[in-house]
Structure formats: structure tokens, C-alpha cells
Coordinates of C-alpha atoms and ligand atoms in Angstrom, one line a residue:
M2 CA -32.0 -20.7 -30.3
A3 CA -34.0 -17.4 -30.1
S4 CA -35.3 -17.9 -26.3
F5 CA -32.1 -19.1 -25.3
S6 CA -29.8 -16.2 -26.2
R7 CA -32.9 -14.1 -24.7
L8 CA -32.2 -16.1 -21.4
V9 CA -28.5 -15.4 -22.1
V10 CA -29.4 -11.7 -21.6
V11 CA -31.8 -12.2 -19.0
L12 CA -28.7 -13.6 -17.7
A13 CA -26.7 -11.4 -17.7
A14 CA -29.2 -8.7 -16.3
L15 CA -29.7 -10.7 -13.1
L16 CA -26.0 -11.0 -12.9
S17 CA -25.3 -7.3 -13.2
F18 CA -28.1 -6.6 -10.4
A19 CA -26.1 -9.4 -8.4
N20 CA -23.2 -6.6 -7.7
A21 CA -24.8 -4.4 -4.9
I22 CA -21.7 -2.5 -4.5
S23 CA -22.3 1.3 -3.9
I24 CA -21.1 4.6 -2.4
A25 CA -23.9 5.6 -0.1
S26 CA -21.8 9.0 0.8
T27 CA -18.9 10.8 -0.3
K28 CA -16.8 13.5 2.0
Y29 CA -13.4 14.4 1.1
Y30 CA -10.6 16.4 3.8
N31 CA -8.0 18.8 2.5
I32 CA -4.9 17.9 4.8
S33 CA -2.6 20.1 3.5
N34 CA -0.7 21.8 0.4
D35 CA 1.9 19.1 -1.1
V36 CA 5.3 20.4 -1.0
E37 CA 7.0 22.2 -3.9
G38 CA 8.8 21.2 -7.2
S39 CA 7.7 18.2 -9.7
V40 CA 8.6 15.6 -7.4
H41 CA 6.5 13.5 -5.5
L42 CA 6.9 12.4 -1.9
N43 CA 3.3 12.9 -1.2
G44 CA 1.2 9.6 -2.2
L45 CA 3.7 6.8 -3.6
A46 CA 1.9 2.7 -4.0
F47 CA 4.8 1.8 -2.5
Q48 CA 4.4 3.3 1.6
Q49 CA 2.8 0.6 4.0
N50 CA 1.0 3.1 5.2
A51 CA 0.5 6.6 5.0
L52 CA -2.9 6.5 6.5
T53 CA -4.5 4.2 9.0
T54 CA -6.4 3.9 11.6
F55 CA -6.0 1.9 15.1
G56 CA -9.2 2.4 17.3
D57 CA -11.4 5.2 17.3
Y58 CA -8.5 7.4 15.7
Q59 CA -7.2 7.7 12.0
Y60 CA -4.5 9.3 11.5
V61 CA -2.5 10.7 8.2
A62 CA 2.0 11.1 7.5
F63 CA 2.7 13.2 5.5
Y64 CA 5.9 15.3 4.2
K65 CA 5.0 19.4 4.4
T66 CA 6.7 22.3 3.2
A67 CA 9.1 23.7 6.1
S68 CA 10.3 26.8 5.0
G69 CA 11.2 27.2 1.1
Y70 CA 12.3 24.9 -1.4
G71 CA 13.1 21.5 -0.9
K72 CA 13.3 21.4 2.8
H73 CA 10.3 19.6 4.7
Y74 CA 9.0 18.0 7.3
V75 CA 7.7 14.9 8.7
N76 CA 4.2 15.6 9.4
L77 CA 1.4 13.0 12.0
G78 CA -2.1 13.7 11.9
R79 CA -4.7 12.5 13.3
R80 CA -8.9 12.6 14.2
R81 CA -11.4 11.2 15.9
I82 CA -13.3 9.0 13.7
A83 CA -15.5 7.2 16.2
P84 CA -18.2 6.9 17.8
S85 CA -18.1 10.9 16.2
L86 CA -15.8 12.3 13.3
G87 CA -13.3 14.5 15.2
D88 CA -11.5 17.2 12.9
W89 CA -7.4 16.8 12.1
Q90 CA -5.1 18.1 14.1
Y91 CA -1.6 17.3 13.2
F92 CA 2.2 18.3 14.3
S93 CA 5.4 19.0 12.3
F94 CA 8.9 16.7 13.4
T95 CA 10.6 20.0 13.6
D96 CA 14.5 18.5 14.5
Y97 CA 14.3 16.9 11.5
E98 CA 14.5 18.3 7.9
Q99 CA 14.1 16.1 4.6
T100 CA 16.0 17.6 1.7
T101 CA 16.6 15.1 -0.8
L102 CA 13.9 15.2 -3.7
D103 CA 13.9 11.4 -4.8
E104 CA 10.7 10.2 -4.8
H105 CA 11.8 7.4 -2.9
N106 CA 12.2 9.2 0.4
T107 CA 8.6 9.1 0.8
I108 CA 6.8 8.0 4.9
S109 CA 5.7 4.8 6.1
L110 CA 3.4 4.6 9.4
G111 CA 2.4 1.1 11.6
I112 CA 0.6 1.3 14.5
S113 CA 1.8 -1.5 16.8
G114 CA -1.3 -2.8 19.1
D115 CA 0.0 -1.2 22.9
G116 CA -0.9 2.1 20.7
K117 CA 2.9 2.9 20.0
I118 CA 3.5 5.3 16.4
H119 CA 5.6 3.8 14.8
L120 CA 8.0 6.0 11.5
S121 CA 9.8 5.5 8.7
F122 CA 11.4 7.9 6.8
D123 CA 13.4 9.2 4.3
H124 CA 14.9 6.6 2.3
H125 CA 16.9 5.7 -1.0
D126 CA 19.6 3.2 -0.4
V127 CA 20.6 5.0 3.2
P128 CA 20.7 3.7 6.4
L129 CA 17.1 3.1 8.6
N130 CA 15.7 5.9 9.2
Y131 CA 13.2 5.4 12.3
R132 CA 10.9 7.0 15.1
A133 CA 8.5 6.0 17.3
S134 CA 6.7 7.5 20.2
T135 CA 7.3 6.2 22.9
S136 CA 3.8 5.4 25.0
G137 CA 1.3 3.6 23.5
V138 CA -0.3 7.1 22.3
A139 CA -2.7 5.2 19.6
K140 CA -3.9 3.5 22.7
T141 CA -4.2 6.3 25.7
I142 CA -4.7 9.2 23.8
P143 CA -2.8 11.9 24.5
S144 CA -5.0 16.3 24.8
E145 CA -2.2 17.3 23.4
W146 CA -1.4 16.5 20.2
S147 CA 2.6 16.8 19.6
M148 CA 6.2 15.1 19.3
K149 CA 6.6 15.5 22.9
S150 CA 4.9 11.9 22.7
F151 CA 7.8 10.9 20.3
G152 CA 11.1 10.3 21.6
G153 CA 14.7 12.3 21.3
T154 CA 15.9 12.1 17.4
V155 CA 15.7 9.9 14.6
Q156 CA 17.3 6.0 15.2
H157 CA 19.5 3.9 12.7
S158 CA 18.7 0.7 13.8
L159 CA 15.8 -1.1 15.5
P160 CA 16.0 -1.1 19.5
G161 CA 16.6 -5.1 19.8
S162 CA 17.4 -6.1 17.3
S163 CA 20.0 -6.5 14.2
G164 CA 20.5 -5.8 10.9
P165 CA 22.1 -5.1 7.9
W166 CA 20.0 -1.6 8.4
T167 CA 21.2 0.3 4.9
P168 CA 21.6 0.8 1.8
L169 CA 17.6 0.7 2.9
T170 CA 14.7 1.5 0.7
Y171 CA 10.8 0.8 0.9
P172 CA 9.8 0.4 4.8
R173 CA 6.6 -1.0 5.2
F174 CA 4.2 -2.2 8.6
E175 CA 1.9 -4.6 9.1
R176 CA 0.4 -5.4 12.3
L177 CA 0.2 -9.4 13.1
A178 CA -3.8 -10.2 14.6
N179 CA -1.8 -10.3 18.5
G180 CA -0.8 -6.6 18.1
D181 CA 2.5 -6.8 17.0
L182 CA 4.3 -4.8 14.6
L183 CA 6.3 -6.3 11.0
M184 CA 8.5 -4.3 9.8
E185 CA 9.7 -5.7 6.2
F186 CA 12.3 -3.6 3.8
R187 CA 14.5 -4.0 1.1
I188 CA 18.7 -3.9 1.6
G189 CA 20.3 -3.4 -1.0
Q190 CA 20.0 -1.6 -4.6
S191 CA 17.2 -1.7 -7.6
G192 CA 18.4 -4.5 -9.6
A193 CA 20.9 -5.8 -6.9
G194 CA 18.3 -6.0 -4.3
D195 CA 16.6 -8.8 -0.8
S196 CA 13.9 -8.2 1.9
Y197 CA 14.0 -8.5 5.3
I198 CA 11.6 -9.1 8.1
H199 CA 11.8 -7.5 11.8
R200 CA 8.8 -8.5 14.3
Y201 CA 8.6 -5.9 17.1
S202 CA 7.1 -7.2 20.2
S203 CA 3.6 -5.9 21.8
T204 CA 4.5 -6.7 24.8
S205 CA 8.6 -6.4 25.4
G206 CA 8.1 -3.0 23.5
L207 CA 12.1 -5.1 21.6
W208 CA 12.2 -5.4 17.7
S209 CA 13.8 -8.6 16.6
N210 CA 14.8 -10.0 13.6
V211 CA 12.9 -12.6 11.3
G212 CA 15.3 -12.0 8.8
K213 CA 15.7 -12.0 5.3
Y214 CA 13.1 -14.1 2.9
L215 CA 13.9 -12.8 -0.1
Q216 CA 17.1 -12.9 -2.1
G217 CA 17.9 -11.9 -5.4
Q218 CA 19.7 -13.3 -7.8
D219 CA 21.5 -10.6 -9.6
N220 CA 18.3 -9.0 -9.2
N221 CA 15.7 -7.8 -7.0
A222 CA 12.1 -8.7 -6.1
Y223 CA 9.6 -5.7 -5.6
I224 CA 6.7 -6.8 -3.4
N225 CA 3.3 -5.8 -4.2
G226 CA 2.5 -5.4 -0.8
F227 CA 2.6 -6.7 2.7
T228 CA -0.3 -8.3 4.1
S229 CA -1.5 -10.6 7.2
Q230 CA -5.0 -11.5 6.9
N231 CA -6.4 -14.4 8.9
N232 CA -2.7 -15.2 10.2
K233 CA -1.4 -15.4 7.3
L234 CA 1.0 -13.2 6.1
Y235 CA 1.3 -12.7 1.9
V236 CA 3.6 -11.5 -0.5
S237 CA 3.8 -11.1 -3.8
W238 CA 6.4 -9.6 -6.9
T239 CA 7.8 -9.3 -9.6
V240 CA 11.6 -9.7 -10.7
R241 CA 13.7 -6.6 -11.5
E242 CA 17.0 -7.2 -13.7
T243 CA 18.7 -3.8 -14.0
P244 CA 18.4 -0.6 -12.5
D245 CA 15.7 -0.1 -15.8
A246 CA 12.1 -1.2 -14.8
S247 CA 11.7 -2.5 -18.8
T248 CA 13.1 -6.1 -16.7
N249 CA 10.3 -6.5 -14.6
H250 CA 9.5 -10.1 -15.5
D251 CA 7.1 -12.6 -14.4
F252 CA 4.7 -13.1 -11.3
Y253 CA 5.5 -14.9 -8.1
F254 CA 3.7 -15.4 -5.0
A255 CA 4.3 -16.9 -1.2
L256 CA 2.8 -17.3 1.6
S257 CA 3.7 -18.0 5.3
E258 CA 2.2 -19.2 8.6
D259 CA 3.8 -18.5 11.0
D260 CA 4.5 -14.2 10.5
G261 CA 7.5 -14.8 8.2
R262 CA 9.3 -17.4 9.7
T263 CA 9.0 -19.8 6.8
W264 CA 7.4 -19.7 3.7
K265 CA 5.2 -21.7 1.5
A266 CA 4.6 -21.8 -2.7
T267 CA 1.5 -21.4 -3.6
S268 CA 1.0 -25.4 -3.6
G269 CA 1.5 -25.0 0.2
S270 CA 4.8 -26.4 0.0
T271 CA 7.3 -25.1 2.6
V272 CA 10.8 -24.0 0.3
A273 CA 13.8 -23.2 2.4
K274 CA 14.9 -19.4 3.2
P275 CA 15.3 -17.5 1.7
I276 CA 13.1 -17.3 -1.4
T277 CA 14.9 -16.5 -4.7
P278 CA 13.3 -16.6 -8.2
S279 CA 14.4 -19.7 -8.6
T280 CA 12.8 -21.6 -5.9
A281 CA 10.8 -24.1 -7.3
G282 CA 6.8 -23.1 -7.4
I283 CA 7.6 -19.2 -6.7
K284 CA 6.6 -18.3 -10.4
V285 CA 3.4 -18.2 -10.8
Y286 CA 2.8 -16.3 -14.0
T287 CA 5.8 -16.0 -16.7
I288 CA 5.0 -12.7 -17.8
P289 CA 8.2 -11.6 -20.1
Q290 CA 10.3 -8.8 -19.7
K291 CA 9.8 -5.5 -21.5
S292 CA 5.8 -6.3 -20.8
E293 CA 5.9 -2.8 -19.4
I294 CA 5.2 -4.5 -15.8
M295 CA 4.4 -1.2 -13.1
N296 CA 7.2 -2.7 -9.9
Q297 CA 4.8 -2.4 -6.9
E298 CA 1.4 -2.0 -8.3
A299 CA -1.1 -3.5 -5.2
Q300 CA -2.6 -6.9 -3.3
T301 CA -5.3 -7.1 -0.3
A302 CA -6.4 -10.4 0.7
D303 CA -9.8 -10.2 2.3
E304 CA -11.3 -11.9 5.3
K305 CA -12.9 -15.3 2.8
G306 CA -8.7 -16.1 2.3
R307 CA -8.7 -14.9 -1.0
F308 CA -5.3 -13.5 -2.3
H309 CA -5.8 -10.8 -4.5
G310 CA -3.6 -9.4 -6.7
L311 CA -3.2 -6.2 -9.0
M312 CA -0.4 -5.5 -12.2
R313 CA -0.2 -4.2 -15.4
D314 CA 1.1 -5.9 -18.5
K315 CA 1.1 -5.7 -21.7
T316 CA 1.5 -9.5 -22.9
S317 CA -2.6 -8.9 -25.4
G318 CA -0.4 -6.0 -27.1
T319 CA -2.6 -4.0 -25.6
A320 CA -1.3 -2.1 -21.5
R321 CA -3.8 -3.8 -19.5
F322 CA -4.4 -3.4 -15.5
Y323 CA -4.6 -7.2 -14.3
H324 CA -6.6 -8.8 -11.3
Y325 CA -4.9 -12.1 -9.7
L326 CA -6.3 -13.9 -7.8
R327 CA -5.7 -16.8 -5.3
T328 CA -9.1 -18.6 -3.9
A329 CA -8.8 -19.2 -0.6
S330 CA -8.4 -23.5 -1.7
G331 CA -5.4 -21.7 -3.5
T332 CA -6.2 -21.8 -7.4
F333 CA -4.3 -19.1 -8.6
S334 CA -6.3 -16.9 -12.1
K335 CA -5.4 -14.0 -13.6
T336 CA -8.1 -11.8 -15.6
A337 CA -8.0 -8.4 -17.4
I338 CA -9.8 -5.9 -15.8
N339 CA -12.5 -4.9 -17.8
A340 CA -12.7 -1.1 -16.0
P341 CA -15.8 0.8 -18.3
G342 CA -14.3 4.0 -19.0
Q343 CA -10.2 3.2 -17.9
S344 CA -7.6 4.4 -19.6
T345 CA -5.2 2.6 -21.1
P346 CA -2.6 3.1 -18.1
P347 CA 0.5 4.6 -19.9
Y348 CA 4.0 3.0 -19.4
L349 CA 5.1 3.6 -15.7
Q350 CA 2.5 6.5 -15.0
Y351 CA 0.5 6.4 -11.6
R352 CA -0.1 2.7 -9.5
G353 CA -3.4 1.6 -8.0
K354 CA -4.6 0.0 -5.1
L355 CA -6.8 -3.0 -4.4
A356 CA -9.5 -2.9 -1.2
A357 CA -11.8 -5.5 -0.1
K358 CA -14.7 -6.7 2.5
G359 CA -16.5 -9.6 2.5
D360 CA -17.2 -10.9 -1.0
S361 CA -16.9 -7.0 -2.5
L362 CA -13.8 -5.6 -3.9
V363 CA -12.7 -2.3 -5.1
A364 CA -10.3 -1.5 -7.6
I365 CA -8.9 2.0 -7.4
L366 CA -6.9 3.4 -10.4
P367 CA -5.5 6.3 -11.4
D368 CA -6.9 7.4 -14.7
A369 CA -3.5 9.1 -15.5
P370 CA -4.4 10.8 -19.3
K371 CA -7.4 11.9 -17.3
N372 CA -6.5 13.1 -14.0
T373 CA -8.0 11.2 -12.1
V374 CA -8.7 8.1 -10.2
N375 CA -11.3 6.1 -10.1
L376 CA -13.2 3.8 -8.2
F377 CA -14.7 0.1 -9.7
G378 CA -16.0 -2.5 -7.9
A379 CA -16.2 -6.2 -8.2
T380 CA -17.8 -9.2 -6.1
A381 CA -17.4 -12.6 -5.4
G382 CA -20.5 -13.2 -7.1
G383 CA -19.5 -11.9 -10.4
N384 CA -16.5 -13.5 -9.9
Y385 CA -14.4 -10.3 -9.7
Q386 CA -15.1 -9.7 -13.6
D387 CA -18.7 -7.2 -12.6
W388 CA -17.0 -4.3 -12.6
K389 CA -18.7 -1.2 -12.6
L390 CA -17.8 2.9 -11.7
L391 CA -18.6 3.7 -8.3
A392 CA -16.8 7.0 -7.9
T393 CA -14.6 9.1 -9.7
I394 CA -11.8 11.8 -8.3
T395 CA -10.6 15.0 -10.7
N396 CA -7.8 16.8 -10.4
M397 CA -5.4 13.7 -9.3
A398 CA -1.6 13.0 -9.4
G399 CA -0.6 11.1 -8.1
E400 CA -1.4 7.3 -6.4
P401 CA -3.6 6.3 -3.6
Q402 CA -3.2 5.0 -0.3
V403 CA -5.7 2.9 1.4
D404 CA -6.8 2.7 5.0
E405 CA -7.1 -1.2 5.1
E406 CA -7.6 -0.8 9.4
R407 CA -10.6 1.6 9.1
L408 CA -12.4 -0.6 6.0
A409 CA -11.7 -4.0 8.3
Q410 CA -13.8 -2.2 11.6
S411 CA -16.4 0.2 9.3
N412 CA -17.4 0.2 6.0
T413 CA -15.8 3.5 5.3
L414 CA -13.1 2.6 2.3
S415 CA -11.0 6.1 3.8
I416 CA -8.6 7.1 0.9
F417 CA -5.2 9.1 1.0
V418 CA -4.6 10.9 -2.7
R419 CA -2.1 13.8 -3.9
Q420 CA -4.2 16.9 -6.3
G421 CA -2.1 17.5 -9.6
G422 CA -2.3 21.5 -9.9
P423 CA 0.2 24.0 -9.4
F424 CA 2.1 24.5 -5.7
G425 CA 0.3 26.2 -3.3
E426 CA -2.7 25.6 -4.6
R427 CA -2.1 21.1 -5.4
K428 CA -3.6 19.2 -1.5
V429 CA -2.6 16.4 -0.5
Q430 CA -5.8 15.0 1.0
V431 CA -8.4 12.1 2.6
W432 CA -11.2 11.2 1.1
D433 CA -14.3 8.7 3.3
F434 CA -16.6 6.5 0.5
E435 CA -19.2 4.9 2.5
L436 CA -19.8 1.4 1.0
Q437 CA -22.8 0.1 0.3
L438 CA -22.6 -4.1 0.3
Ligands
NAG599 C1 -9.8 22.2 0.5 O1 -10.0 23.4 -0.5 C2 -9.4 24.2 -1.6 C3 -8.6 24.9 -2.5 O2 -8.2 26.3 -0.9 C4 -11.0 24.4 -1.3 O3 -11.5 25.7 -2.4 C5 -12.1 24.0 -0.7 O4 -12.9 24.3 -0.2 C6 -11.5 23.0 0.3 N1 -12.6 22.3 1.1 C7 -12.2 21.5 2.0 C8 -13.9 20.1 2.2 O5 -12.1 22.5 2.9

């Protein structure tokens, strides 16, 4: 018996050695002063994305004070990241002033395969706001970086496609393998809304309506993300009954093998569109209301066909972050993330993100009581339970964003964060972590 327990100790030590993920170097960049006021407009979990890469350039979208309190411009930054690192360049869209002090009204940024940059911003149950570059500025890189590359005024529909375009919230962009770009958003309200997909063709330069894919039943889906990987489109969500966040319940999942036209339950069976909360096979985990689920936490998918979700709940009596894993063969598991040193997440406090590379997974978890963001790594070899602390960023007050494209093409995990502290000192930043895998 004694030698058996010694063997267990040795095996456990070997397993912890198997988690080879570490960070070789770290660098950060101040992007801008954050905007004035207590409202967060930079760094919210449902932005998709604030930070992204296309080819040799990285792009960041953020709000910056235009003049005085509560007046902001959409800003777009770029820098070369390969073959060598260039300086950040920024410009403001001075023809549109953002004035609604509301945390929903973030910016999302997407880049289609033709190199056009698409932006959507400033929504909470209002008509679509959209603008795109007039040419493929991410492909044929102009020396001048200015709003001249973007067409006229803000548009309230997607050219070529059909609505509804209002009341709209939470625009997200996701590029497909062939270069086309999907756009996803909610039409309706918290507690009563539907989710729609549109598709931009990189060949015709026009949008088309893929259709409504999630439909509320006097409630609404809050998606954890909208993820395309290896020609599969993954979505997972919780459902909200009323505007009150305590009515979030359950974990749902669906995948599409035709870019959102038709959908399957986790079992592989095709389901009718639009999917509703009562569609058979769609609910994967039952989690009652009042379990302190935070809607729109995070998800990702890795190159090996695994889906990873992040959602917290208090079903064990203590609020915990959970890793939802769907293996390539379609088996789901839900495991509490034992992240060493991480505080219990306070109700409704900052949401995290996941980033996957090969057999490694990084959970980027805000620790609100300590005003930090912690990066924890786990590996397939450790059944994604070998979480270890990789890095801590101090003086944080917001929700991190991940540059998934950059991580896909390199070992650099680049994240966008918002600092804590007073206006004038508080910055939005990009942090680069060189991962060793
Ligand atoms: C970021 O801004 C802070 C405050 O102004 C400054 O102390 C720091 O040196 C800056 N860091 C970099 C890398 O520019």
C-alpha cells in the first residue's frame, strides 16, 4: 500500500511535468488613455473582436475621448507584427461621435479575406451601425493610415443583405476558411431576442442573409462566442428569461458544417432552424436559474477538433469557473477549473476568455477582488485539469480580449486589456505573451 501511494505521488509529479506550457517573454504596449467615466466601453467580453490579425499586421479597435465627458470616437490602430515589429499607428473616425454611456455599446472588428476591415459599434437595442474600408487595406497595405480608406458615413444595413436591422445588440464577426466573413448579432431585447447571421462574400464584396438561427421563447440566448475552426462553426450559450441576469439558466451547444445555414446538436443530429431552447438535444447541461451564471463568458475551438467553453456557476455552493470540453468525437464534460490562487468570482464581475493552441489551453481569468488578470495553462495530456499559473497582469479593471488569428499563426498570445485607476492614467493596452508549448 505504501509503495502504491509513493507510485501515485511519482505519477502525479510526472503529470505536472507533462504540462509543458509556459511563457518565454512578455511585452506590453499602451494603446491609449481609456475613456472618462465609470462605464466600460473598452474591453467587454462580447466584443468579437477588439484585437485581430490579418497577414503581417495586427489591428485594434477602441474608443478614445473626442472632447469632454461622454464624447468618444471609434479609433482603429494597426502595427506590423512580421517579419519585424513596427510601431502602432492610430486614427479616429471623426465623423461619428459616440455619446451613449452604456457598456453594451462596444466596438467589434472583423477582416474578410479580401482584406476589407469591417467595424460595427455603439449598439444597445438600436439600428445597425456598420462601416467598412472601401478596399482591401489589410491586404494591400496603404502607407497612409486614416479614415480616408473607409467609405462615407456609417451605414444602417449590410449592403446586399436584408434585415431586420433593429433593435440590434452584440455584433460579432468571424472569418471563414475561404475568406468570407460572418456577422452575428441579436435582434430584440434581453429576455426576448433572436440571433441572426449574415455573410460577406470576399469575391462579390456583398452581404447576404443566412437567417435567424437562434430564436427565443419569450427569452433570449446569450452566446459565449461564435467560432469557426476547420470548417465547423461552433456556438454555445445560456438562456435568459428576463432582463435580470439571475434568470440565466442551462448550457446549450450547436454546431454547423455549412457556415450557419443548417445546425446540428452535439449528438450530430440535424435540428430544425431556428433553434429554440426547447429544441431536442440542444441543452447539454441543466443549470437552474439563480446559479450566478454570467452570460457571454467565453469559448474557443482548437485545431484538433475540440470545443472549449468557459462559464461560471454556483451549483456547488461556491461560484466556480467551469471548463466545458467537447472532444472531437463529441463527448462533453464539465469540470471546475482549479486555478491556483484564483479568487472566487464575485457575482456579475469581469468575464474571462479562453485561447487554444495545439494541445494547450489558456484560461485568461480576471480576478476582480485582486484587480488582476491571471493566465492559467492546461493541457490535453493532463485532461485539461493540470491548470498552472502562467502570468499575472496587475491593475486590471475590465474583460480581456484575445487575438485568436495571431495565436493561430504564431505562438504569440496577444490580449487587449483595460487598466484600473483614474481617468487620465488608466490605459487600454495590448500584452504579448510568447508561449512555449
Ligand atoms: C505606459 O504608460 C504608463 C503611464 O503613463 C507609463 O508609466 C509606462 O512607461 C508606459 N509603458 C509603455 C511600455 O509605454
